Structure formats: structure tokens, C-alpha cells
Short mmCIF file of C-alpha atoms and ligand atoms in Angstrom, two decimals:
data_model
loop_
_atom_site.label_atom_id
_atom_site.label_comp_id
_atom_site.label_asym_id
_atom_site.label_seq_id
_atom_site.Cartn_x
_atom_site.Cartn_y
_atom_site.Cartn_z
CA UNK A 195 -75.58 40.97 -36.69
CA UNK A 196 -75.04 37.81 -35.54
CA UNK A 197 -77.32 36.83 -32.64
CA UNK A 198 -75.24 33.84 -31.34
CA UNK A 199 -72.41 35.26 -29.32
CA UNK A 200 -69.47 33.43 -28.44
CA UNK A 201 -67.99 33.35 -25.43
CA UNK A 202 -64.13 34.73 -25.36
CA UNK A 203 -63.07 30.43 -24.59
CA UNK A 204 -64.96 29.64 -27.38
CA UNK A 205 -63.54 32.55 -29.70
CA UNK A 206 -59.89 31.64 -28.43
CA UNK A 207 -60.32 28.60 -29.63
CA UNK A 208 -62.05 28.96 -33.04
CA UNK A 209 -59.72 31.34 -33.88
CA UNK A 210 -56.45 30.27 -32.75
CA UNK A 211 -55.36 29.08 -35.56
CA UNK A 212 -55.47 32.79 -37.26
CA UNK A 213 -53.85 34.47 -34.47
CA UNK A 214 -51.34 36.31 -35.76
CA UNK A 215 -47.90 36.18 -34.16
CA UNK A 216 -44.67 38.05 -34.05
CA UNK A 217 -42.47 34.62 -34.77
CA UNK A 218 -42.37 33.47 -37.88
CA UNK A 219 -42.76 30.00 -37.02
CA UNK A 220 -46.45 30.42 -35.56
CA UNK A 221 -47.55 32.89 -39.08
CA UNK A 222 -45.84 29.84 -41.04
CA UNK A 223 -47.29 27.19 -38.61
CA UNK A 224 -51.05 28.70 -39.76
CA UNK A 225 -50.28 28.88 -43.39
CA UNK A 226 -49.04 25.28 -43.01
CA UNK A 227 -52.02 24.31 -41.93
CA UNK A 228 -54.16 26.00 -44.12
CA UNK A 229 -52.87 26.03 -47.05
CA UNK A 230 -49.92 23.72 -47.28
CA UNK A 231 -46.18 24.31 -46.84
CA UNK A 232 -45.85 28.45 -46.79
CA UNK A 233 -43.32 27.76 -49.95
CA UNK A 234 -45.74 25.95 -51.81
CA UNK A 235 -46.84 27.48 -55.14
CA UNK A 236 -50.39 26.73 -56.44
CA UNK A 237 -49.11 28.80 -59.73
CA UNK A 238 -46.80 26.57 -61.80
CA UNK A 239 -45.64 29.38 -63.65
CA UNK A 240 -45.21 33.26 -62.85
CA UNK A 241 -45.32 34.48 -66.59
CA UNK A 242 -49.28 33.64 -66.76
CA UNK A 243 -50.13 36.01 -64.68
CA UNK A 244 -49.94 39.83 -65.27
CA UNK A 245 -49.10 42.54 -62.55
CA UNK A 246 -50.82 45.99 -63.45
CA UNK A 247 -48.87 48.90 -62.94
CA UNK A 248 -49.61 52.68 -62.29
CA UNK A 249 -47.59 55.60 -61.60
CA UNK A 250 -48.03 57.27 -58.35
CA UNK A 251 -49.35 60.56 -58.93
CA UNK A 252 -46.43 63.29 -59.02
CA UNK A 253 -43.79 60.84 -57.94
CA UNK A 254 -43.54 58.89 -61.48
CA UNK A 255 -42.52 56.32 -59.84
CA UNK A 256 -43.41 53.02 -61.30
CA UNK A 257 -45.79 50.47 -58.96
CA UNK A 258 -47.42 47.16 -58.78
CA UNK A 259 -51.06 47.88 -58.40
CA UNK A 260 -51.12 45.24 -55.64
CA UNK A 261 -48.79 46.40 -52.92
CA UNK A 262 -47.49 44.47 -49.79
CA UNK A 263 -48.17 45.50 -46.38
CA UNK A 264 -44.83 44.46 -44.00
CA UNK A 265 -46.32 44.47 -40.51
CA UNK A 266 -43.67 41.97 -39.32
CA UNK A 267 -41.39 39.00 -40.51
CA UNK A 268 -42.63 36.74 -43.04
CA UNK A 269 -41.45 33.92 -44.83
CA UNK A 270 -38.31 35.04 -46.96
CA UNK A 271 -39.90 32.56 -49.46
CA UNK A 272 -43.48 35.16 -49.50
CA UNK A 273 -40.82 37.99 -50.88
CA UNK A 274 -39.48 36.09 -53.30
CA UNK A 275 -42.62 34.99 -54.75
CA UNK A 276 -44.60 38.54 -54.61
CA UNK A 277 -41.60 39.84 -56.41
CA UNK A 278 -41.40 36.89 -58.69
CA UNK A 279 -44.87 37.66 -59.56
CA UNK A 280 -44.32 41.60 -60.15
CA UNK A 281 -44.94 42.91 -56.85
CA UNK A 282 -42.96 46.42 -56.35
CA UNK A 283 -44.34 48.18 -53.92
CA UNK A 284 -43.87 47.49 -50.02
CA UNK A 285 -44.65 49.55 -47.51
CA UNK A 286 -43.14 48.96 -43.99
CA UNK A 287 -44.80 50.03 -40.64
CA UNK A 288 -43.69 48.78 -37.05
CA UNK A 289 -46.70 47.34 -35.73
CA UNK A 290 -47.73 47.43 -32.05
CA UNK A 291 -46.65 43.64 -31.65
CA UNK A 292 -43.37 44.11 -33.12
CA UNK A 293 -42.91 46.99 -31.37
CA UNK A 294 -43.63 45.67 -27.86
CA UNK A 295 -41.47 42.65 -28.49
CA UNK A 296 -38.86 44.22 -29.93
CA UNK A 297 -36.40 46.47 -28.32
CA UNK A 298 -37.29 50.38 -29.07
CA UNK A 299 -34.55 50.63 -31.67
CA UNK A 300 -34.89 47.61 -33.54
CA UNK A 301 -37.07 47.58 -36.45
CA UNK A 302 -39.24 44.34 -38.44
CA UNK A 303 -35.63 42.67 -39.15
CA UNK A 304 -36.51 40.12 -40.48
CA UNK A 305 -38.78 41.08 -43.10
CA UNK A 306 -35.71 44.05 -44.07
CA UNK A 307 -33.39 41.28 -44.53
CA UNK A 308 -35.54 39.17 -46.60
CA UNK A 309 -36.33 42.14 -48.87
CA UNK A 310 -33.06 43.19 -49.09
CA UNK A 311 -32.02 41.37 -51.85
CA UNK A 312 -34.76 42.96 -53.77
CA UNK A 313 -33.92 46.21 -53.24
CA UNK A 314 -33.12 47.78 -56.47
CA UNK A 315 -36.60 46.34 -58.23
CA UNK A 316 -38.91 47.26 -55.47
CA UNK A 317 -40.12 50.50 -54.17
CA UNK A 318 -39.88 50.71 -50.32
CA UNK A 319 -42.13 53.23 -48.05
CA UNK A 320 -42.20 53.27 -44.00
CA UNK A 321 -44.84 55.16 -42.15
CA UNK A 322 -43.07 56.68 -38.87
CA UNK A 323 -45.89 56.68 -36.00
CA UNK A 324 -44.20 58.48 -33.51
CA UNK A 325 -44.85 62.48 -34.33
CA UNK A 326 -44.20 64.02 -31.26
CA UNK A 327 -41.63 66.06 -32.68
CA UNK A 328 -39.50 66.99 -35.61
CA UNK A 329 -36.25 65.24 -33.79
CA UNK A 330 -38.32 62.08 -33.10
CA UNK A 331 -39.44 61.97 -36.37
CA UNK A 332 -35.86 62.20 -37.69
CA UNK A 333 -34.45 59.48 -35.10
CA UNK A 334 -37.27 56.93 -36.08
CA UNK A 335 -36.06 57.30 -40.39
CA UNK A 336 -32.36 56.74 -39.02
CA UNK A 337 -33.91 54.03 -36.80
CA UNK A 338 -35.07 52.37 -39.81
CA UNK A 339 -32.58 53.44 -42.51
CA UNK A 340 -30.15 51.92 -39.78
CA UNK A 341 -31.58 48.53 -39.53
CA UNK A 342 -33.03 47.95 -42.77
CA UNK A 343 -30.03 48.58 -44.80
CA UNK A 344 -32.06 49.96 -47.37
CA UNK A 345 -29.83 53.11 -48.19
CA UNK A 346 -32.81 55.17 -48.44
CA UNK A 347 -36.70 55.21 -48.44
CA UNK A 348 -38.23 55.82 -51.76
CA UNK A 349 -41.06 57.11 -49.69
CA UNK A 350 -41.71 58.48 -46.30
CA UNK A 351 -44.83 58.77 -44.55
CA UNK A 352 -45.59 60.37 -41.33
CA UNK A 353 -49.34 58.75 -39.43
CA UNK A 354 -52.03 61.20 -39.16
CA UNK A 355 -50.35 64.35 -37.78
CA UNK A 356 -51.98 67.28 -36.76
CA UNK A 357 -51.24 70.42 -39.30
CA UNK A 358 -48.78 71.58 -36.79
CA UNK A 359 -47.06 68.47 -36.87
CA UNK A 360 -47.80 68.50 -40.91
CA UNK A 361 -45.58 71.55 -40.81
CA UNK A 362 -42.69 69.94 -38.52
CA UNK A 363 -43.17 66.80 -40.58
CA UNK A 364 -42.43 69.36 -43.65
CA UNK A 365 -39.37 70.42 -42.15
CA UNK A 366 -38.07 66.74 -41.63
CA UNK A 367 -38.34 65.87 -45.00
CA UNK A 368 -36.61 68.78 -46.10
CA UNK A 369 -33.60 67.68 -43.79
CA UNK A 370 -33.74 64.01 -44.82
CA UNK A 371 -34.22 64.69 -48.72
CA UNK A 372 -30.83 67.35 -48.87
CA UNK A 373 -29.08 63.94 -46.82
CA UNK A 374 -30.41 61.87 -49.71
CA UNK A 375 -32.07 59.61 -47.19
CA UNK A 376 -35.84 59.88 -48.74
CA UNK A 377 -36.84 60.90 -52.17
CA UNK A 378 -40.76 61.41 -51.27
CA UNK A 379 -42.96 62.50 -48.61
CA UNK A 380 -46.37 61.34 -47.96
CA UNK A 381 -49.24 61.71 -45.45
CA UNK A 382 -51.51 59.12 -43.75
CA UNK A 383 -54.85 60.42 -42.69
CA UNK A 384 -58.25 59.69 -41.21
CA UNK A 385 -58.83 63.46 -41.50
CA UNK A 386 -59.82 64.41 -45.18
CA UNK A 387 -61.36 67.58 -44.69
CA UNK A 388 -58.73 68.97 -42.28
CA UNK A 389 -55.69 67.79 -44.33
CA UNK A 390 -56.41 68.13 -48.36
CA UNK A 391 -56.49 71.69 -48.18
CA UNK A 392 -53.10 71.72 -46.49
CA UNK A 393 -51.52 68.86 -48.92
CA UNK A 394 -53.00 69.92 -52.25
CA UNK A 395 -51.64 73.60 -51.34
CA UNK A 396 -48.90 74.63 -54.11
CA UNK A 397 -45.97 74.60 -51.53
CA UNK A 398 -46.71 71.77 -49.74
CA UNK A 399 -44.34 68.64 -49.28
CA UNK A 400 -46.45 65.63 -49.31
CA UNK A 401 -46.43 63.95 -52.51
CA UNK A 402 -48.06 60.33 -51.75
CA UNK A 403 -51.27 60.12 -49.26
CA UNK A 404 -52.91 57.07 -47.37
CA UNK A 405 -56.62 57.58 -46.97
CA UNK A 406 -59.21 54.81 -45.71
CA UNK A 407 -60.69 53.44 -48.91
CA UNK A 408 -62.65 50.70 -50.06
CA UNK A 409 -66.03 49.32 -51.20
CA UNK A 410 -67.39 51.04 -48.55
CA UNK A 411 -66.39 54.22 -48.50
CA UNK A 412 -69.23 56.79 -48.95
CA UNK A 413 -69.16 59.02 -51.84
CA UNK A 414 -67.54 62.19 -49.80
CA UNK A 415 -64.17 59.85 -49.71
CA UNK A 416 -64.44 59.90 -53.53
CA UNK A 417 -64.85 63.45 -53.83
CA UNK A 418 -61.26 64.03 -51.81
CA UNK A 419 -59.58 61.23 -53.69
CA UNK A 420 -60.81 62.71 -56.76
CA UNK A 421 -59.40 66.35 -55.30
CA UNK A 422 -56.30 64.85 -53.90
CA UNK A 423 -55.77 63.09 -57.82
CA UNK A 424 -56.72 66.06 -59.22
CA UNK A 425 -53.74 68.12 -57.44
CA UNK A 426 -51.24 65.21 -58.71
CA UNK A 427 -50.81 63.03 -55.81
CA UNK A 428 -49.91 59.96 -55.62
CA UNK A 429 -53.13 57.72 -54.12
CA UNK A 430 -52.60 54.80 -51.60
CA UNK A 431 -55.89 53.38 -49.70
CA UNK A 432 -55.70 52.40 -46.41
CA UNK A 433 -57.41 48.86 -45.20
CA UNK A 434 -58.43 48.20 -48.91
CA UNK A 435 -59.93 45.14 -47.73
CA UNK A 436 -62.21 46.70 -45.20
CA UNK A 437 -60.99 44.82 -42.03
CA UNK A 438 -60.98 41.14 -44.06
CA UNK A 439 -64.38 40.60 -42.49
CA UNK A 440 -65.02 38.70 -45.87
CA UNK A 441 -63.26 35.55 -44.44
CA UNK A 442 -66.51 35.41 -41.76
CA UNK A 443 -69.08 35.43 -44.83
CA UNK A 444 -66.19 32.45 -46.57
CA UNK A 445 -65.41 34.93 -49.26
CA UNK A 446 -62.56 35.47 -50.89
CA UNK A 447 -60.98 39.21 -51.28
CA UNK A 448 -61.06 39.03 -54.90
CA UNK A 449 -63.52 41.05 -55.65
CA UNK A 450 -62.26 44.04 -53.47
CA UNK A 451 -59.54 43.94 -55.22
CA UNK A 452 -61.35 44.27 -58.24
CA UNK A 453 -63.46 47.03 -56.91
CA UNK A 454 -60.53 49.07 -56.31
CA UNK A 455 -58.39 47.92 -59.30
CA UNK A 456 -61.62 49.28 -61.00
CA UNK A 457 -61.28 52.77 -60.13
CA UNK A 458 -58.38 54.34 -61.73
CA UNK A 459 -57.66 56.74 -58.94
CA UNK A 460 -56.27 54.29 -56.88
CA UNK A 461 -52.39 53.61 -57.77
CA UNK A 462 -51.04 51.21 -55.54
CA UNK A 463 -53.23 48.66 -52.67
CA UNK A 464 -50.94 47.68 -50.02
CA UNK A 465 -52.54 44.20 -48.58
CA UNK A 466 -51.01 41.84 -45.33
CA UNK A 467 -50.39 38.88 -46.89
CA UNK A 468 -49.16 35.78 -44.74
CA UNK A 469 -48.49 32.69 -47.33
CA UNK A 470 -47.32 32.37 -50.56
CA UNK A 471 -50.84 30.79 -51.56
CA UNK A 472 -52.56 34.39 -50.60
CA UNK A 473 -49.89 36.31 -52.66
CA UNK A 474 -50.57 33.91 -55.41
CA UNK A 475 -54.24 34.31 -55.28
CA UNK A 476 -54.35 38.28 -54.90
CA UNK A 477 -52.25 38.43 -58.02
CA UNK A 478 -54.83 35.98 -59.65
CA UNK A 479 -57.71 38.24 -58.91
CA UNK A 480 -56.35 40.91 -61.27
CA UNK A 481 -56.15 38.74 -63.71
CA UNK A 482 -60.06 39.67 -64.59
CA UNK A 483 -61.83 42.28 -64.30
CA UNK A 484 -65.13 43.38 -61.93
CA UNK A 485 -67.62 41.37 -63.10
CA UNK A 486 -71.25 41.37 -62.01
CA UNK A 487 -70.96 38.38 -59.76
CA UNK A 488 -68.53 40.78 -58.06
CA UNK A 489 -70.81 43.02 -57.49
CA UNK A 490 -73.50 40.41 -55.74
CA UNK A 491 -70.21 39.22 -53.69
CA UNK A 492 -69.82 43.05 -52.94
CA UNK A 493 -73.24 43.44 -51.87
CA UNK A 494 -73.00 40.23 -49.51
CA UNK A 495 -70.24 41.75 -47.62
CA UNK A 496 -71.40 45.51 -47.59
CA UNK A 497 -74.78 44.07 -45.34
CA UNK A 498 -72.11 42.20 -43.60
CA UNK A 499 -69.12 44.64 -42.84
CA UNK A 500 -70.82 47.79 -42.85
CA UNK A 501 -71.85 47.15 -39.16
CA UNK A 502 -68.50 46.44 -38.28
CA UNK A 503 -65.67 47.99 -40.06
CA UNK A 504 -64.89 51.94 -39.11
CA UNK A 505 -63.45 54.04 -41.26
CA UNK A 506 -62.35 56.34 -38.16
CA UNK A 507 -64.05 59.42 -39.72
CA UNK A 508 -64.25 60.88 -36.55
CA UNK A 509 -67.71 61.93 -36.46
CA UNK A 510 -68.26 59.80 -33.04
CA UNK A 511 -65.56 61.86 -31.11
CA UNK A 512 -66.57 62.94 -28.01
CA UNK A 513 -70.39 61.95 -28.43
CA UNK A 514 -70.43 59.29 -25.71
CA UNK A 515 -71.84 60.82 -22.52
CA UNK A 516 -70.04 58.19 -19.93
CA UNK A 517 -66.64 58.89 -22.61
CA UNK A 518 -65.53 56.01 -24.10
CA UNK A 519 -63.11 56.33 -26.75
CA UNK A 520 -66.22 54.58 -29.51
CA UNK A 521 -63.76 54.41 -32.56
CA UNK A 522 -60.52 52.91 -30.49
CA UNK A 523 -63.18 50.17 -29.42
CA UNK A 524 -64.43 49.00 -32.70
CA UNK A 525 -61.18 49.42 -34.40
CA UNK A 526 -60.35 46.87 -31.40
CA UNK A 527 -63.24 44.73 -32.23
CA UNK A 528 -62.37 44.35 -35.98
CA UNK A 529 -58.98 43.27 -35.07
CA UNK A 530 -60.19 40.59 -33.08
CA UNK A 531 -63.06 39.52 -35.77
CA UNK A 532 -61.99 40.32 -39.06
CA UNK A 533 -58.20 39.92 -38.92
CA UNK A 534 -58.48 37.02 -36.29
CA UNK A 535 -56.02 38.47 -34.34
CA UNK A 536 -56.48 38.53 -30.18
CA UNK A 537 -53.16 39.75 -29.69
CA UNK A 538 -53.66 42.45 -31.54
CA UNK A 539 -56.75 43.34 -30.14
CA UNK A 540 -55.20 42.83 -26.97
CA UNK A 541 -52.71 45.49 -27.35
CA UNK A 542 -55.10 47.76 -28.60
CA UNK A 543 -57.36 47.74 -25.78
CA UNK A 544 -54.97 47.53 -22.93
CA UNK A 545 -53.39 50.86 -24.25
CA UNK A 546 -57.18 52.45 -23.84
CA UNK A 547 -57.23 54.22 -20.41
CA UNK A 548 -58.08 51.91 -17.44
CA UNK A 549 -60.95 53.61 -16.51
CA UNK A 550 -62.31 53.80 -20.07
CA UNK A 551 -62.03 49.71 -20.10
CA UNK A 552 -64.36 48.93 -16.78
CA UNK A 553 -67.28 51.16 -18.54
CA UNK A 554 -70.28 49.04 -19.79
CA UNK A 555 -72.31 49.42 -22.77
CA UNK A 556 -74.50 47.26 -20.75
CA UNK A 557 -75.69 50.04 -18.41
CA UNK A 558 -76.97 52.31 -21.75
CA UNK A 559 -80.81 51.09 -22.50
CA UNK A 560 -79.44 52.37 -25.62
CA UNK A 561 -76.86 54.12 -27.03
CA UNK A 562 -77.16 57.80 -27.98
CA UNK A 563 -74.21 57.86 -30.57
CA UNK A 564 -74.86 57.72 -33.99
CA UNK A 565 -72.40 56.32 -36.81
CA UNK A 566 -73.04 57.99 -39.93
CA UNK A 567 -70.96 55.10 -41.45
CA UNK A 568 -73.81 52.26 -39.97
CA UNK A 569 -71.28 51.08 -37.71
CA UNK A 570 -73.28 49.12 -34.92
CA UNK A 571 -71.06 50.87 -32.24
CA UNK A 572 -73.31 49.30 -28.79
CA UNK A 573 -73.14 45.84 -30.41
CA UNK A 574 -69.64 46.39 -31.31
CA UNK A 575 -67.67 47.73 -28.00
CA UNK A 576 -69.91 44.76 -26.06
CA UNK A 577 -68.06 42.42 -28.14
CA UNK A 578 -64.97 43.97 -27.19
CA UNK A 579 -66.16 43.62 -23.43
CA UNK A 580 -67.14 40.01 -23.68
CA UNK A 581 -63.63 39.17 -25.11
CA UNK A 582 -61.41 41.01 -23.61
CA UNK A 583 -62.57 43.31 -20.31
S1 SF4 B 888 -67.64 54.42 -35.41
FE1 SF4 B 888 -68.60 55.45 -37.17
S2 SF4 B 888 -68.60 57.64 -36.61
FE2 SF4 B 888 -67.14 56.62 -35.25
S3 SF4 B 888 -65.15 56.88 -36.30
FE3 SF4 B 888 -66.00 54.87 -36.88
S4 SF4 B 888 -67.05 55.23 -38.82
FE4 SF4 B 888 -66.74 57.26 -37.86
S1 SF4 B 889 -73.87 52.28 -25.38
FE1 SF4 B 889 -71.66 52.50 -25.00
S2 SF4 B 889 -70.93 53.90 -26.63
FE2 SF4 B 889 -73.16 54.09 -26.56
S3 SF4 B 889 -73.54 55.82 -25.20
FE3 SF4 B 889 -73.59 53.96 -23.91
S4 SF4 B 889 -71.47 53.72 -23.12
FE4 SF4 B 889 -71.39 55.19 -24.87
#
């Protein structure tokens, strides 16, 4: 781990210039700045590059390999360009910035308008968060079917439900699909071994999951994504890039991309991408396949990342005797240091209990969790505390 610490000042202002904003102008104000106008194409020609496709498991439905992950508004000229350059899979989720600065029923507007055009070469899936209850799921699909103008979602998925909520979930898809308002329904998860049984079971619904993977992942994730492939489904990872940590070590995500384009399990990588330039140069990566100087780049980051990136298992659950919520911290603390984003950091944390956020690591001589995943989890939550408590 790194031994010099920076203060928060110091952090706010190395990393300003990667916060991540809801306005358009600040995300195009960075790319600006780092890599040139956020139009600007370092590819003079679309045609020399080649966009792998797969079919998603039981759905047949054609997809780009590399995905795009619509947090909030980009650039229209970022969708024009990924699409240009074969992109046909985008997957939509309200994140919590969008979602606190936008009124409850309005939806990433920007980025549905500027796909919009696209619509009949492009494969759209939204993840509804909210899965209180079969009714809420419902309102947030009109919600979004409302504002995106998108007719209907090629694919739905519902975030990390329990199997009760699996089963309401069920039911909601059922009512959507005889409205002709979703053709597919898919499942994100963080819990493997609680939720392949249920989704690989003959009558279930889900036809699409989301499951953390990347060069990281230890070989029980590659056992379920081999099960879940197996049973037909259609396989999407979750934080391919394993919480774009590489930036700190100044590499570049190619060969993650790689990795994963390696394994033919995977069908479709959804990745954030915030200029035309990164489009450009996630499409390039494919161009080539893993090569052994991946692999030395891949071993670079896995001493790097390991300590820092969890894969929310849920093996720490409950294990901290003064209570702290251990995987809502680090997820916190990779937000701030691998995606460079504060504000989203920000929001994470101040949504963690109050009285969970004045508890110190500092008063453990040690602490008595273990990750099985080699997440640093003391050094990580007193980041969190230095930047944000
Ligand atoms: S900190 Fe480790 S044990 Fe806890 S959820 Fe993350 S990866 Fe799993
Ligand atoms: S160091 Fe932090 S996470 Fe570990 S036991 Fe102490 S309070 Fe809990």
C-alpha cells in the first residue's frame, strides 16, 4: 500500500480534475483537458477497427463485446462515435448523483435523448434499483420507458434482490412482457451461491445475469459463470475493470479488456466511458489479442488492486465487533481512488448510518476481520475517514 497518505486538501486537489459530475459541461470540461476536444477522433477511420460480437446466452440477441455503461449524460458526440464504431449494447442505470439531482421521476435524459436516434441498431438494458416491491418495480420501468422514449427495454434487470423479491421481480416481468414493454429479464447479483440455483432452475425468468467479474475474480466466480453459461444464460460482468485502479499504476485498461475478451463466457463488458478518445481506445484494445506483456501488465495491477477493489462477496458481513458496514466502506474508498470521483464517494458514505461514520479504525490495534479476497479493509475504511469523516 502506499505509505504516503494524502491529506483530503491535497486529494481534492490532485484529483479534481477527474471528479465526475452530473453536468455535462464539467465530464466534457475533463475530457477537454485531457484529451482534447470530447469530439475529437484519434481514429481517422471507423472501418479499421473491428467490434467482436457474441450472442447473449438464451436471448440470441446480437451484442458488441464492449458494452457502454450510461451512468449519466454524456456527450451526444460519445454515442455517435461508440455506435459508429459497432458498439450495441448500452445498459442504463440511474446513478446516485443523477438521482439526487434529479427530480424522483426523471430519468438520465440526456443520455436517452442522445441515444435515441440509435435506437433500432442498439440493444438497450436498465437495471431498476428500487425492489421494495412488485408495484415499485413496475412504476420505475414506466418511469423509464416514459422518459426515455425507447418503446421498450430489450432487457430488464432488477439489482441484487433477495429470492423473495426474485419471485416478485418474476411476477413483474411477466406483467411487463404480456404489455410488450420488455422482451428479457435479467438479474444483478453479488450473491452467487444464493441466486444460481434459483436462476438456472427450469422455470425461472431471468435470462441475462450481472455478476462481479474480472482479472481478479477467484476461481469459485468461474465455476458459477461456467454453471450460469452452462444453463444458457446470457453473461454480463459487473466492474470489468476492477474499480479503474489501473489509472493509479498509469496503465491503460487494455489489457482487462483483453483478459475478459479472452474468456469466451463473457458476452457483453459494459464499461463508463467519458470521451470519445476512451471509446476509441477500448475499441482499439480488441483489436489484438492477450498477449504476454498483458499478462506482466495484469500482474502489476493484481499486487496493486487486490488490496483495494471488493468484489462485495459478503464474507465480511457482520464480522466487525464495533459494526461497521466493512464492504459499504471500501466500495466508498474505491470510488474516491480508483474512479476519482469525491462526489460519488460522498454520497455513498453520507447514506451509511451516522453513527456507523464517527467509528474509528484507529481505536482497533488491529483489525479482527479477514477478507478472503486480500482486501486491506483497516487501511482501506481509514482512507475513507481521512477523506471524508
Ligand atoms: S471486503 Fe472482502 S470479504 Fe468484504 S465484501 Fe469485500 S471482498 Fe468480500
Ligand atoms: S479495524 Fe475497523 S473494520 Fe476492523 S475490526 Fe476495527 S473497526 Fe472493524
Amino acid at each position: 500500500m502506499n505509505s504516503k497518505k494524502q491529506t483530503r486538501r491535497e486529494f481534492i486537489k490532485t484529483t479534481s480534475g477527474a471528479l465526475v459530475t452530473i453536468g455535462a459541461a464539467a465530464s466534457c470540461a475533463q475530457a477537454v483537458r485531457k484529451e482534447g476536444r470530447v469530439g475529437d477522433s484519434s481514429q481517422p477511420a471507423s472501418k479499421a477497427l473491428k467490434m467482436p460480437k457474441r450472442v447473449l446466452g438464451r436471448t440470441r440477441l446480437s451484442v458488441s463485446f464492449l458494452g457502454f455503461a450510461v451512468f449519466h449524460l454524456r456527450h451526444p458526440a460519445i454515442y455517435r462515435r461508440a455506435v459508429d464504431l459497432g458498439i450495441s449494447y448500452f445498459h442504463t442505470v440511474v446513478d446516485s448523483n443523477t438521482r439526487k439531482l434529479l427530480a424522483p421521476d426523471e430519468y438520465n435524459l440526456d443520455a436517452f435523448a442522445a441515444l435515441r436516434p440509435f435506437r433500432d441498431r442498439i440493444v438497450v438494458s436498465h437495471m431498476t434499483v428500487d425492489r421494495s416491491s412488485k408495484p415499485a418495480m413496475l412504476k420505475d420501468l414506466d418511469g423509464v420507458l416514459q422518459q426515455s422514449g425507447f418503446g421498450h427495454l430489450d432487457i430488464w434487470y432488477i439489482c441484487c434482490p433477495s429470492p423473495e423479491q426474485l419471485d416478485d421481480f418474476s411476477e413483474a416481468v411477466a406483467a411487463a412482457r404480456k404489455a410488450g414493454k420488455v422482451r428479457y429479464a435479467a438479474l444483478s447479483t453479488h450473491r452467487l451461491a444464493q441466486d444460481v440455483p434459483q436462476v438456472t432452475a427450469p422455470d425461472s425468468s431471468i435470462d441475462v445475469v450481472m455478476m462481479s467479474y474480472n482479472f481478479l475474480s477467484p476461481p469459485e466466480d468461474r465455476e458459477w459463470l461456467a454453471k450460469l453459461h452452462a444453463a444458457g444464460l446470457g453473461i454480463v460482468p459487473m466492474k470489468p475493470l476492477a474499480g479503474r485502479f489501473y489509472e493509479k499504476t498509469a496503465d491503460r485498461p487494455d489489457a482487462l479488456i483483453r483478459w475478459l475478451a479472452a474468456d469466451l463466457g463473457v458476452h457483453t463488458i459494459p464499461v463508463g466511458m467519458s470521451t470519445v478518445g476512451q471509446v476509441e481506445q477500448n475499441v482499439a484494445a480488441l483489436q489484438q489479442p492477450l498477449s504476454d506483456e498483458d499478462r506482466k501488465v495484469l500482474k502489476r495491477l493484481t499486487a496493486y488492486t487486490s488490496p483495494r477493489f471488493c468484489r462485495m462477496c459478503g464474507a465480511c458481513d457482520g464480522r466487525c465487533p464495533q459494526g461497521l458496514a466493512i464492504s459499504d466502506l471500501v466500495r466508498v474508498a474505491m470510488y474516491a481512488e480508483g474512479y476519482g470521483d469525491l462526489h460519488l464517494a460522498r454520497d455513498h458514505f453520507e447514506a451509511i448510518p451516522a453513527a456507523q461514520r464517527r467509528i474509528s479504525c484507529q481505536d482497533c490495534q488491529a483489525c479482527s476481520v479477514h477478507c478472503p479476497n486480500g482486501v486491506a479493509i483497516r487501511d482501506r475504511i481509514r482512507r475513507v475517514q481521512e477523506l471524508l469523516a
